Short mmCIF file of C-alpha atoms in Angstrom, two decimals:
data_model
loop_
_atom_site.label_atom_id
_atom_site.label_comp_id
_atom_site.label_asym_id
_atom_site.label_seq_id
_atom_site.Cartn_x
_atom_site.Cartn_y
_atom_site.Cartn_z
CA MET A 1 0.09 0.02 0.01
CA THR A 2 1.34 3.33 -1.01
CA PHE A 3 0.63 6.58 0.86
CA HIS A 4 0.71 10.18 -0.08
CA ARG A 5 0.09 13.40 1.66
CA SER A 6 -3.53 13.34 0.78
CA ASP A 7 -3.98 10.33 3.11
CA PHE A 8 -3.10 12.25 6.10
CA PRO A 9 -5.00 15.59 5.54
CA SER A 10 -5.27 16.78 9.14
CA ILE A 11 -1.91 15.12 10.32
CA MET A 12 0.12 16.61 7.54
CA LYS A 13 -0.83 20.19 8.49
CA PHE A 14 1.48 19.79 11.64
CA ALA A 15 3.59 16.72 10.95
CA GLY A 16 6.20 18.49 8.84
CA THR A 17 6.62 21.53 11.10
CA GLY A 18 8.77 19.66 13.86
CA ALA A 19 5.90 17.98 15.50
CA LEU A 20 7.55 14.68 14.67
CA TYR A 21 11.05 14.10 13.28
CA ARG A 22 14.24 11.90 13.15
CA ALA A 23 17.12 13.05 15.14
CA GLY A 24 20.06 10.78 14.93
CA PHE A 25 20.87 7.73 16.77
CA ASP A 26 21.08 7.07 20.82
CA LYS A 27 24.12 5.50 22.41
CA GLU A 28 23.12 1.99 21.81
CA GLY A 29 22.54 2.63 18.04
CA ARG A 30 18.80 2.99 17.88
CA PRO A 31 17.01 5.63 15.74
CA VAL A 32 15.82 8.61 17.63
CA ILE A 33 12.44 10.52 17.10
CA VAL A 34 11.64 13.68 18.75
CA THR A 35 7.88 14.76 19.22
CA LEU A 36 7.26 18.41 20.20
CA LEU A 37 3.72 17.97 21.50
CA ALA A 38 3.02 21.68 21.54
CA ARG A 39 2.74 21.58 17.92
CA VAL A 40 0.62 18.57 17.86
CA PHE A 41 -3.15 19.44 17.48
CA PRO A 42 -5.05 16.11 17.59
CA ARG A 43 -8.48 17.51 17.93
CA GLU A 44 -8.15 18.61 14.20
CA VAL A 45 -7.91 15.08 13.27
CA THR A 46 -11.70 14.21 13.08
CA ASP A 47 -11.07 11.00 11.28
CA LEU A 48 -9.47 8.57 13.92
CA GLN A 49 -8.69 6.15 11.02
CA GLU A 50 -6.07 8.75 9.91
CA ILE A 51 -3.88 8.29 12.75
CA ALA A 52 -3.75 4.44 12.24
CA ARG A 53 -2.88 4.94 8.53
CA PHE A 54 -0.09 7.57 9.36
CA TRP A 55 1.40 5.61 12.16
CA VAL A 56 1.78 2.44 10.01
CA ALA A 57 3.36 4.44 7.33
CA TYR A 58 5.62 6.25 9.92
CA VAL A 59 6.71 2.90 11.85
CA ASP A 60 7.40 1.32 8.53
CA TYR A 61 10.01 4.01 7.78
CA LEU A 62 11.50 3.73 11.32
CA ASN A 63 11.59 -0.13 10.71
CA ASN A 64 13.79 0.76 7.77
CA GLU A 65 16.01 3.13 9.78
CA CYS A 66 16.33 0.37 12.40
CA GLU A 67 17.28 -2.08 9.90
CA LYS A 68 20.04 -0.02 8.62
CA ALA A 69 21.21 0.57 12.19
CA GLY A 70 21.12 -3.28 13.20
CA SER A 71 18.53 -2.36 15.80
CA THR A 72 14.93 -3.46 16.19
CA ASP A 73 13.68 -0.73 18.39
CA TYR A 74 13.83 3.28 18.67
CA THR A 75 14.05 5.88 21.34
CA ALA A 76 11.45 8.64 21.55
CA ILE A 77 12.02 11.95 23.11
CA ALA A 78 8.76 13.88 23.94
CA ASP A 79 9.06 17.46 24.76
CA LEU A 80 6.05 18.96 26.55
CA ALA A 81 7.32 22.65 26.60
CA GLY A 82 4.38 24.83 25.87
CA PHE A 83 1.82 21.84 26.16
CA SER A 84 -1.82 22.87 26.73
CA PRO A 85 -4.18 20.08 27.49
CA SER A 86 -7.00 21.94 25.81
CA LYS A 87 -4.97 22.38 22.34
CA ASN A 88 -2.58 19.59 22.35
CA PHE A 89 -4.44 16.55 23.74
CA SER A 90 -7.37 14.44 22.72
CA LEU A 91 -8.31 11.31 25.05
CA ALA A 92 -10.16 9.60 22.13
CA LEU A 93 -7.13 9.91 19.61
CA SER A 94 -4.71 8.91 22.50
CA LYS A 95 -6.86 5.67 23.13
CA VAL A 96 -6.58 4.84 19.27
CA LEU A 97 -2.78 5.49 19.29
CA ILE A 98 -2.04 3.35 22.31
CA ASP A 99 -4.19 0.47 21.15
CA ILE A 100 -2.40 0.47 17.86
CA LEU A 101 1.20 0.68 19.36
CA GLN A 102 0.69 -1.95 22.21
CA LYS A 103 -1.13 -4.34 19.99
CA TYR A 104 1.11 -4.09 16.88
CA TYR A 105 4.52 -2.45 17.89
CA PRO A 106 4.94 -3.28 21.60
CA GLU A 107 8.46 -4.28 20.78
CA ARG A 108 9.52 -1.36 18.79
CA LEU A 109 9.82 1.35 21.49
CA ALA A 110 12.93 1.20 23.67
CA TYR A 111 12.46 4.46 25.71
CA ALA A 112 10.14 7.24 25.86
CA LEU A 113 11.84 10.21 27.49
CA VAL A 114 9.37 12.90 28.62
CA LEU A 115 10.86 16.52 29.01
CA ASN A 116 9.15 19.62 30.40
CA ALA A 117 6.20 18.02 31.86
CA PRO A 118 3.72 20.78 33.15
CA PHE A 119 1.66 20.25 36.21
CA ALA A 120 -1.22 19.54 33.85
CA PHE A 121 0.61 16.50 32.61
CA ARG A 122 -0.15 14.56 36.01
CA MET A 123 -3.71 14.91 34.93
CA ILE A 124 -3.35 13.60 31.52
CA TRP A 125 -1.11 10.81 32.74
CA ASN A 126 -3.89 9.62 35.08
CA MET A 127 -6.39 9.70 32.26
CA ILE A 128 -4.16 7.52 29.89
CA ALA A 129 -2.19 5.31 32.49
CA PRO A 130 -5.06 2.93 32.81
CA PHE A 131 -4.74 2.24 29.09
CA LEU A 132 -1.19 1.45 29.16
CA GLU A 133 0.21 -2.07 29.92
CA GLU A 134 3.09 -2.63 32.55
CA ARG A 135 5.74 -3.10 30.03
CA THR A 136 4.69 0.17 28.38
CA LYS A 137 4.66 2.12 31.43
CA ALA A 138 8.13 0.68 32.38
CA LYS A 139 9.57 2.37 29.13
CA VAL A 140 8.25 5.99 29.96
CA HIS A 141 10.99 7.95 31.86
CA ILE A 142 9.74 11.43 32.95
CA LEU A 143 13.13 13.52 33.09
CA GLY A 144 11.65 16.76 34.20
CA THR A 145 13.40 19.83 32.94
CA ASN A 146 17.05 18.45 33.55
CA MET A 147 18.10 18.22 29.96
CA ALA A 148 21.33 16.69 31.20
CA LEU A 149 19.73 13.34 31.95
CA LEU A 150 19.03 13.02 28.31
CA GLN A 151 22.92 12.56 27.75
CA ASP A 152 22.57 9.29 29.59
CA TYR A 153 20.65 7.93 26.57
CA VAL A 154 21.96 10.18 23.67
CA ALA A 155 25.52 11.32 23.12
CA PRO A 156 26.17 15.02 23.24
CA ASP A 157 27.46 15.39 19.66
CA VAL A 158 24.14 13.81 18.42
CA LEU A 159 21.75 15.56 20.84
CA GLU A 160 20.44 18.90 19.58
CA GLN A 161 21.39 22.32 21.06
CA ALA A 162 17.73 22.92 22.12
CA PHE A 163 18.18 19.66 24.37
CA GLY A 164 21.57 20.56 25.72
CA GLY A 165 23.58 18.99 23.24
CA LYS A 166 25.97 20.13 20.57
CA HIS A 167 24.07 19.03 17.36
CA ALA A 168 22.53 21.61 14.97
CA PRO A 169 18.86 21.52 14.60
CA TYR A 170 17.97 18.63 12.51
CA PRO A 171 16.19 19.35 9.03
CA LEU A 172 12.38 19.68 8.81
CA PRO A 173 10.42 18.40 7.38
CA ASP A 174 12.25 15.02 7.96
CA HIS A 175 12.54 12.44 5.13
CA ILE A 176 9.39 10.67 5.86
CA ALA A 177 7.35 13.87 5.54
CA ASN A 178 9.10 14.78 2.27
CA THR A 179 8.43 11.34 0.90
CA PHE A 180 4.71 11.59 1.36
CA ASP A 181 5.04 14.70 -1.02
CA THR A 182 6.64 12.88 -3.67
CA LYS A 183 4.90 11.22 -6.80
CA GLU A 184 5.85 7.67 -5.66
CA GLY A 185 4.96 8.30 -2.00
CA HIS A 186 5.78 5.89 0.73
CA THR A 187 5.11 2.30 -0.10
CA VAL A 188 4.29 -0.06 2.95
CA HIS A 189 4.41 -3.93 2.01
CA LEU A 190 1.52 -5.55 3.58
CA GLY A 191 2.95 -8.48 5.26
CA TYR A 192 5.82 -6.90 6.65
CA PHE A 193 4.08 -7.78 10.11
CA ALA A 194 1.08 -9.75 8.89
CA ASP A 195 -0.92 -8.67 12.13
CA THR A 196 -0.49 -4.86 11.16
CA ASP A 197 -2.19 -5.22 7.87
CA GLY A 198 -5.62 -4.57 9.45
CA ALA A 199 -4.28 -1.19 10.82
CA ALA A 200 -2.88 -0.02 7.52
CA THR A 201 -5.99 -1.06 5.53
CA ALA A 202 -7.89 2.01 4.09
CA GLY A 203 -10.89 2.49 6.07
CA GLY A 204 -9.76 -0.03 8.70
CA GLY A 205 -8.47 2.30 11.41
CA ALA A 206 -8.88 1.15 14.89
CA ALA A 207 -11.61 -1.15 14.37
CA ALA A 208 -9.80 -3.19 11.66
CA ALA A 209 -6.57 -2.99 14.04
CA ALA A 210 -8.63 -4.56 16.72
CA ALA A 211 -10.18 -7.08 14.31
CA ALA A 212 -6.83 -8.26 12.83
CA THR A 213 -5.67 -11.20 14.73
CA ALA A 214 -2.07 -11.96 15.42
CA ALA A 215 -0.33 -15.13 13.94
CA ALA A 216 -0.31 -18.02 16.55
CA ASP A 217 2.32 -17.43 18.95
CA ASP A 218 4.10 -20.59 19.72
CA LYS A 219 6.76 -19.34 22.06
CA PRO A 220 6.67 -20.39 25.80
CA ALA A 221 4.57 -18.02 27.99
CA GLY A 222 7.66 -16.83 29.99
CA ILE A 223 9.27 -15.22 26.93
CA LYS A 224 6.52 -14.11 24.73
CA LYS A 225 6.89 -10.36 25.01
CA SER A 226 3.99 -10.10 22.88
CA LEU A 227 5.96 -10.98 19.86
CA SER A 228 3.85 -13.10 17.39
CA SER A 229 5.49 -15.42 15.12
CA SER A 230 4.97 -13.03 12.06
CA ARG A 231 6.69 -10.51 14.10
CA LEU A 232 9.56 -12.78 15.08
CA HIS A 233 9.93 -13.93 11.44
CA ARG A 234 10.38 -10.35 10.44
CA VAL A 235 12.91 -9.40 13.25
CA ARG A 236 14.77 -12.48 12.32
CA HIS A 237 14.71 -11.15 8.79
CA ILE A 238 16.15 -7.93 9.82
CA LEU A 239 18.97 -9.10 11.94
CA ALA A 240 19.87 -12.06 9.45
CA ARG A 241 22.62 -10.01 7.92
CA PHE A 242 24.52 -9.91 11.18
CA ASP A 243 24.27 -13.86 11.71
CA THR A 244 27.85 -14.82 10.79
CA MET A 245 26.72 -18.54 11.67
CA GLY A 246 23.45 -18.44 9.60
CA ARG A 247 23.19 -21.62 7.95
CA THR A 248 20.61 -20.18 5.22
CA LYS A 249 23.27 -17.90 4.17
CA GLY A 250 25.67 -20.88 3.32
CA ALA A 251 28.25 -19.83 6.09
CA PRO A 252 29.99 -22.79 7.72
CA ASN A 253 29.02 -24.36 10.83
CA ALA A 254 31.08 -24.05 13.83
CA SER A 255 31.98 -27.77 13.46
CA GLU A 256 33.12 -27.04 10.00
CA VAL A 257 35.43 -24.13 11.05
CA PRO A 258 38.91 -25.38 12.29
CA LYS A 259 39.54 -24.42 15.84
CA SER A 260 42.71 -22.78 16.73
CA SER A 261 41.46 -21.26 19.99
CA PRO A 262 39.08 -22.18 22.83
CA ARG A 263 35.68 -20.93 22.32
CA VAL A 264 33.04 -19.58 24.69
CA THR A 265 29.56 -18.76 23.75
CA VAL A 266 27.95 -15.80 25.71
CA PHE A 267 24.13 -15.52 26.07
CA GLY A 268 23.15 -11.88 27.23
CA ALA A 269 25.78 -10.70 25.02
CA THR A 270 23.81 -7.43 24.09
CA GLY A 271 23.63 -6.61 27.82
CA ARG A 272 26.10 -4.23 29.59
CA THR A 273 27.63 -7.20 31.47
CA GLY A 274 27.50 -9.47 28.31
CA MET A 275 29.22 -6.89 26.02
CA LEU A 276 32.04 -6.63 28.77
CA VAL A 277 32.31 -10.37 28.95
CA VAL A 278 32.66 -10.68 25.12
CA GLY A 279 35.26 -7.95 25.05
CA LEU A 280 37.51 -9.47 27.89
CA ALA A 281 37.06 -13.04 26.37
CA LEU A 282 38.39 -11.79 22.85
CA LYS A 283 41.25 -9.89 24.47
CA ALA A 284 42.09 -13.26 26.24
CA GLY A 285 42.35 -15.08 22.95
CA TYR A 286 39.16 -16.82 22.75
CA ASP A 287 36.98 -17.30 19.98
CA VAL A 288 33.61 -15.91 21.13
CA CYS A 289 30.12 -16.67 19.96
CA ALA A 290 27.54 -13.90 20.98
CA PHE A 291 23.92 -15.07 21.01
CA VAL A 292 21.55 -12.26 19.94
CA ARG A 293 17.97 -12.89 20.91
CA ILE A 294 15.41 -12.04 18.34
CA ASP A 295 13.20 -10.77 21.03
CA GLY A 296 15.88 -8.65 22.43
CA LYS A 297 17.19 -5.24 21.54
CA GLY A 298 19.01 -6.24 18.26
CA VAL A 299 22.73 -5.98 17.55
CA PRO A 300 24.35 -3.10 19.26
CA PRO A 301 27.01 -1.12 17.09
CA ALA A 302 29.52 -1.93 19.97
CA LEU A 303 29.14 -5.54 19.33
CA LEU A 304 29.71 -4.89 15.52
CA ALA A 305 32.81 -2.83 16.18
CA MET A 306 34.20 -5.69 18.26
CA GLY A 307 33.62 -8.03 15.19
CA LYS A 308 35.48 -5.58 13.08
CA GLU A 309 38.40 -5.04 15.45
CA PHE A 310 38.99 -8.79 16.22
CA GLY A 311 37.65 -10.33 13.03
CA GLU A 312 34.56 -12.34 12.14
CA ASP A 313 36.62 -15.56 12.65
CA LYS A 314 37.11 -14.59 16.34
CA LEU A 315 33.85 -13.04 16.94
CA GLN A 316 30.73 -14.87 15.67
CA ILE A 317 27.10 -13.82 16.11
CA VAL A 318 24.04 -16.16 16.13
CA VAL A 319 20.62 -14.39 15.87
CA GLY A 320 18.07 -16.63 17.34
CA ASP A 321 15.36 -17.74 19.58
CA VAL A 322 16.94 -18.84 22.98
CA THR A 323 14.23 -21.69 23.22
CA ASN A 324 15.08 -22.99 19.66
CA ALA A 325 17.14 -26.19 19.73
CA SER A 326 18.59 -25.36 16.26
CA ASP A 327 19.43 -21.76 17.20
CA LEU A 328 21.20 -22.96 20.47
CA ASP A 329 23.13 -25.75 18.75
CA ARG A 330 24.47 -23.33 16.23
CA ALA A 331 25.77 -21.28 19.15
CA ILE A 332 27.02 -23.84 21.44
CA GLU A 333 28.59 -26.63 19.35
CA THR A 334 32.42 -27.01 19.56
CA SER A 335 32.25 -24.44 22.53
CA ASP A 336 34.37 -25.10 25.42
CA ALA A 337 32.35 -22.95 27.75
CA VAL A 338 28.80 -21.11 28.11
CA VAL A 339 28.40 -17.94 29.91
CA SER A 340 24.88 -16.72 30.53
CA CYS A 341 24.46 -13.03 31.70
CA MET A 342 20.65 -13.06 30.66
CA GLY A 343 18.03 -11.41 32.73
CA ALA A 344 14.29 -11.31 32.35
CA PRO A 345 13.26 -7.74 30.97
CA LEU A 346 10.77 -5.44 32.97
CA SER A 347 8.26 -6.54 30.21
CA MET A 348 8.67 -10.06 31.34
CA GLN A 349 8.87 -9.92 35.08
CA THR A 350 5.50 -11.58 35.57
CA GLY A 351 6.67 -14.56 33.76
CA ALA A 352 10.25 -14.18 34.87
CA ASN A 353 10.31 -17.64 36.50
CA GLU A 354 9.23 -19.36 33.37
CA PHE A 355 11.76 -17.29 31.52
CA TYR A 356 14.62 -18.25 33.64
CA MET A 357 13.61 -21.82 33.80
CA THR A 358 12.79 -22.11 29.97
CA THR A 359 16.03 -20.60 28.81
CA GLY A 360 18.15 -22.15 31.31
CA SER A 361 16.84 -25.60 30.78
CA LYS A 362 17.26 -25.30 26.91
CA ILE A 363 20.61 -24.13 27.07
CA VAL A 364 21.68 -27.12 29.26
CA GLU A 365 19.96 -29.52 26.93
CA SER A 366 21.87 -28.08 24.10
CA MET A 367 25.06 -28.22 26.14
CA GLU A 368 24.52 -31.87 26.75
CA ARG A 369 23.64 -32.73 23.23
CA ASN A 370 27.16 -30.83 22.14
CA GLY A 371 29.27 -32.24 24.83
CA THR A 372 29.89 -28.87 26.44
CA LYS A 373 30.42 -29.06 30.16
CA ARG A 374 31.47 -25.78 31.53
CA PHE A 375 28.45 -23.34 32.46
CA VAL A 376 28.88 -19.91 34.22
CA VAL A 377 25.64 -18.31 34.95
CA VAL A 378 25.10 -14.99 36.80
CA THR A 379 22.30 -15.17 39.40
CA ALA A 380 22.27 -12.80 42.68
CA ALA A 381 23.57 -12.47 45.81
CA GLN A 382 21.24 -13.91 48.64
CA ALA A 383 18.96 -15.68 46.14
CA LYS A 384 19.33 -19.12 47.18
CA ARG A 385 19.59 -18.26 50.90
CA MET A 386 16.53 -16.33 50.93
CA SER A 387 14.65 -19.06 49.41
CA GLN A 388 15.81 -21.81 51.81
CA ALA A 389 13.40 -21.27 54.68
CA TRP A 390 10.69 -18.86 55.77
CA TRP A 391 12.93 -17.93 58.85
CA ASP A 392 16.72 -18.26 59.06
CA LYS A 393 17.97 -18.19 62.65
CA ASN A 394 21.35 -17.13 61.58
CA ALA A 395 19.97 -14.12 59.76
CA SER A 396 18.96 -10.67 61.17
CA LEU A 397 15.43 -9.74 62.00
CA THR A 398 15.35 -7.27 59.09
CA GLU A 399 16.56 -9.83 56.60
CA ASN A 400 13.91 -12.51 57.97
CA LEU A 401 11.05 -9.87 57.85
CA ALA A 402 12.05 -9.03 54.35
CA ARG A 403 12.32 -12.65 53.12
CA PRO A 404 8.74 -13.22 51.99
CA MET A 405 9.01 -10.17 49.63
CA TYR A 406 12.23 -11.63 48.07
CA TRP A 407 11.07 -15.04 47.86
CA GLN A 408 7.98 -14.08 45.92
CA GLY A 409 10.08 -12.05 43.50
CA THR A 410 13.34 -12.52 41.47
CA TYR A 411 15.12 -14.32 44.18
CA LYS A 412 12.60 -17.31 44.05
CA HIS A 413 12.97 -17.35 40.35
CA LEU A 414 16.88 -17.29 40.45
CA ALA A 415 16.81 -19.89 43.22
CA ASP A 416 14.80 -22.09 41.13
CA LEU A 417 17.33 -21.91 38.30
CA GLU A 418 20.22 -22.73 40.61
CA LYS A 419 18.43 -25.84 41.98
CA PHE A 420 17.74 -26.89 38.18
CA VAL A 421 21.36 -26.61 37.26
CA GLU A 422 22.58 -28.31 40.37
CA GLY A 423 20.49 -31.21 39.31
CA LYS A 424 22.69 -31.41 36.29
CA LYS A 425 25.99 -31.68 38.19
CA ASP A 426 27.04 -35.03 36.60
CA ALA A 427 26.93 -33.53 33.25
CA ILE A 428 27.49 -29.86 33.78
CA ASP A 429 30.48 -28.10 35.53
CA PHE A 430 28.56 -25.13 36.85
CA THR A 431 29.43 -21.95 38.63
CA PHE A 432 26.77 -19.59 40.13
CA VAL A 433 28.09 -15.99 40.19
CA ARG A 434 26.33 -14.16 42.89
CA PRO A 435 27.00 -10.41 42.65
CA ALA A 436 25.78 -7.91 45.30
CA LEU A 437 24.14 -4.61 43.99
CA LEU A 438 25.79 -3.53 40.60
CA ASP A 439 27.59 -0.30 40.11
CA ASP A 440 27.11 1.08 36.67
CA GLU A 441 29.62 4.01 37.02
CA SER A 442 32.74 2.58 38.34
CA ALA A 443 35.31 1.31 35.93
CA SER A 444 37.24 -0.62 38.60
CA ASP A 445 37.82 -4.26 37.87
CA LYS A 446 38.62 -5.10 41.61
CA TYR A 447 36.56 -7.44 43.68
CA LYS A 448 36.31 -9.52 46.61
CA LEU A 449 34.82 -12.85 46.67
CA GLU A 450 33.67 -15.61 48.99
CA ALA A 451 33.23 -19.32 47.39
CA GLY A 452 30.45 -21.22 48.37
CA SER A 453 28.72 -18.36 49.92
CA PHE A 454 25.38 -16.56 49.27
CA PHE A 455 26.67 -12.90 50.16
CA VAL A 456 29.73 -11.15 50.93
CA GLY A 457 29.89 -7.77 52.52
CA GLY A 458 31.10 -4.87 50.71
CA GLY A 459 29.92 -2.11 48.39
CA PRO A 460 28.03 -2.36 45.08
CA LEU A 461 30.20 -4.40 42.60
CA PRO A 462 31.57 -2.41 39.55
CA ARG A 463 30.07 -4.19 36.42
CA PRO A 464 33.71 -4.42 34.93
CA ALA A 465 34.62 -6.32 38.02
CA LEU A 466 31.78 -8.93 37.49
CA ALA A 467 33.02 -9.57 33.88
CA ALA A 468 36.49 -9.60 34.93
CA PHE A 469 35.82 -12.26 37.51
CA ILE A 470 33.63 -14.66 35.01
CA VAL A 471 36.23 -14.29 32.32
CA LYS A 472 39.61 -14.46 34.18
CA GLU A 473 38.60 -16.74 37.03
CA CYS A 474 35.65 -18.95 35.66
CA VAL A 475 36.50 -19.42 31.85
CA VAL A 476 40.23 -18.85 31.73
CA CYS A 477 41.32 -20.56 34.75
CA ASN A 478 38.14 -22.83 35.08
CA LYS A 479 37.95 -22.03 38.89
CA TYR A 480 34.96 -22.67 41.11
CA ALA A 481 33.31 -25.45 39.50
CA GLY A 482 30.34 -26.99 41.21
CA THR A 483 29.80 -24.24 43.70
CA GLY A 484 28.44 -20.43 43.91
CA VAL A 485 30.71 -17.52 44.71
CA ALA A 486 29.45 -14.31 46.17
CA LEU A 487 30.98 -11.07 44.94
CA ALA A 488 31.21 -7.45 46.17
CA ALA A 489 33.20 -4.47 45.80
CA VAL A 490 36.54 -3.90 47.46
CA GLU A 491 35.89 -1.40 50.38
#
């Protein structure tokens, strides 16, 4: 389906004025879009179907930008400076937009960064919050008037001067708005995501969007993240060009590549700890296979940069479903060790137990099939201890009173994972890495540890220290097999 300016007669009156435009890439390589809500006049959009057509076209454009960047999602900056509820807000249109985004594009938004929210925004937020799912709310970060906070997400050289950065204003109208004005227009290939076709169909609007049924989702409940099989297929297609071990591309399997160095497979390789583990393992001379989940954040530019630095023969990338046996075997076959730094995202917390158990069991099964014994898995300090009993006579009163809360949350989930892996001790040489709170600011690689313990006193553990322990002591030196190790910062 091809869209032109005439398909959005109301929206295009303000869409090209800076109300919505592209503004570079964030620190993790995601496209950034900016919305100046004071320039949006939703009550002028009398045809609610128009917003469905426009957003399908715009997200299709963002999909293309994400594909170029090797990402699967984008970051949005919403500036509410000058926002007026009477002029710039429509509950009816907001409900339609929320319905479309949550049903058909829930995995596309990484962050929504809200700036300059006036007092009236609290009233607006209370009106729209009931329509937002918890995973969507978790992505909304209200930053107030402190522009400096934006630089936690977007580098100053990319951030516009109006937001406290160094970049000149981005051109307006942006590419997509200009494309609508061309004779060719912007073409959306129906079938990109099978379950968005209804929203794009002329005359369909919200009613068609609600009627369009998503393809059957055969993923286990704990890791659905609302990705239907059609979406997963499309995301896999987007990321396939980064899959250096992709069998469909005619690339050799790991078993067909002569091994000149020990090999380690890293799950959670796109996360903050996983990226550090990949880098340290490469520096230690290991071949590394980085597993990139198709329901995750995509392939970070930093990971691609490491591939260029060390070579594709040293850093391989497998894009796959962490519960798919074939994808797991591609990543694990011929590996000497497996490291898991995975965690359940906020959008999965209600099914975190299923997430940890489903992914953990599938990884271990693949290790058994491929004869890989060494397994290093990051859990958490106190997880197993807090789950052992409802009252611990050796613990403080405060800890015992807090036990039920932790037991019902992530600690229980991680304790279940440890128990499962311990049951495989005859086949798997495991180490449970139990860090205390993590410090994302410190660059120190120093740590103190206590083997066989649930907790060691000390300050928050620097993330580089956690990665250093995993690589240097657990992988390279193969220490602490068959036990858990508590880590903390050196005081």
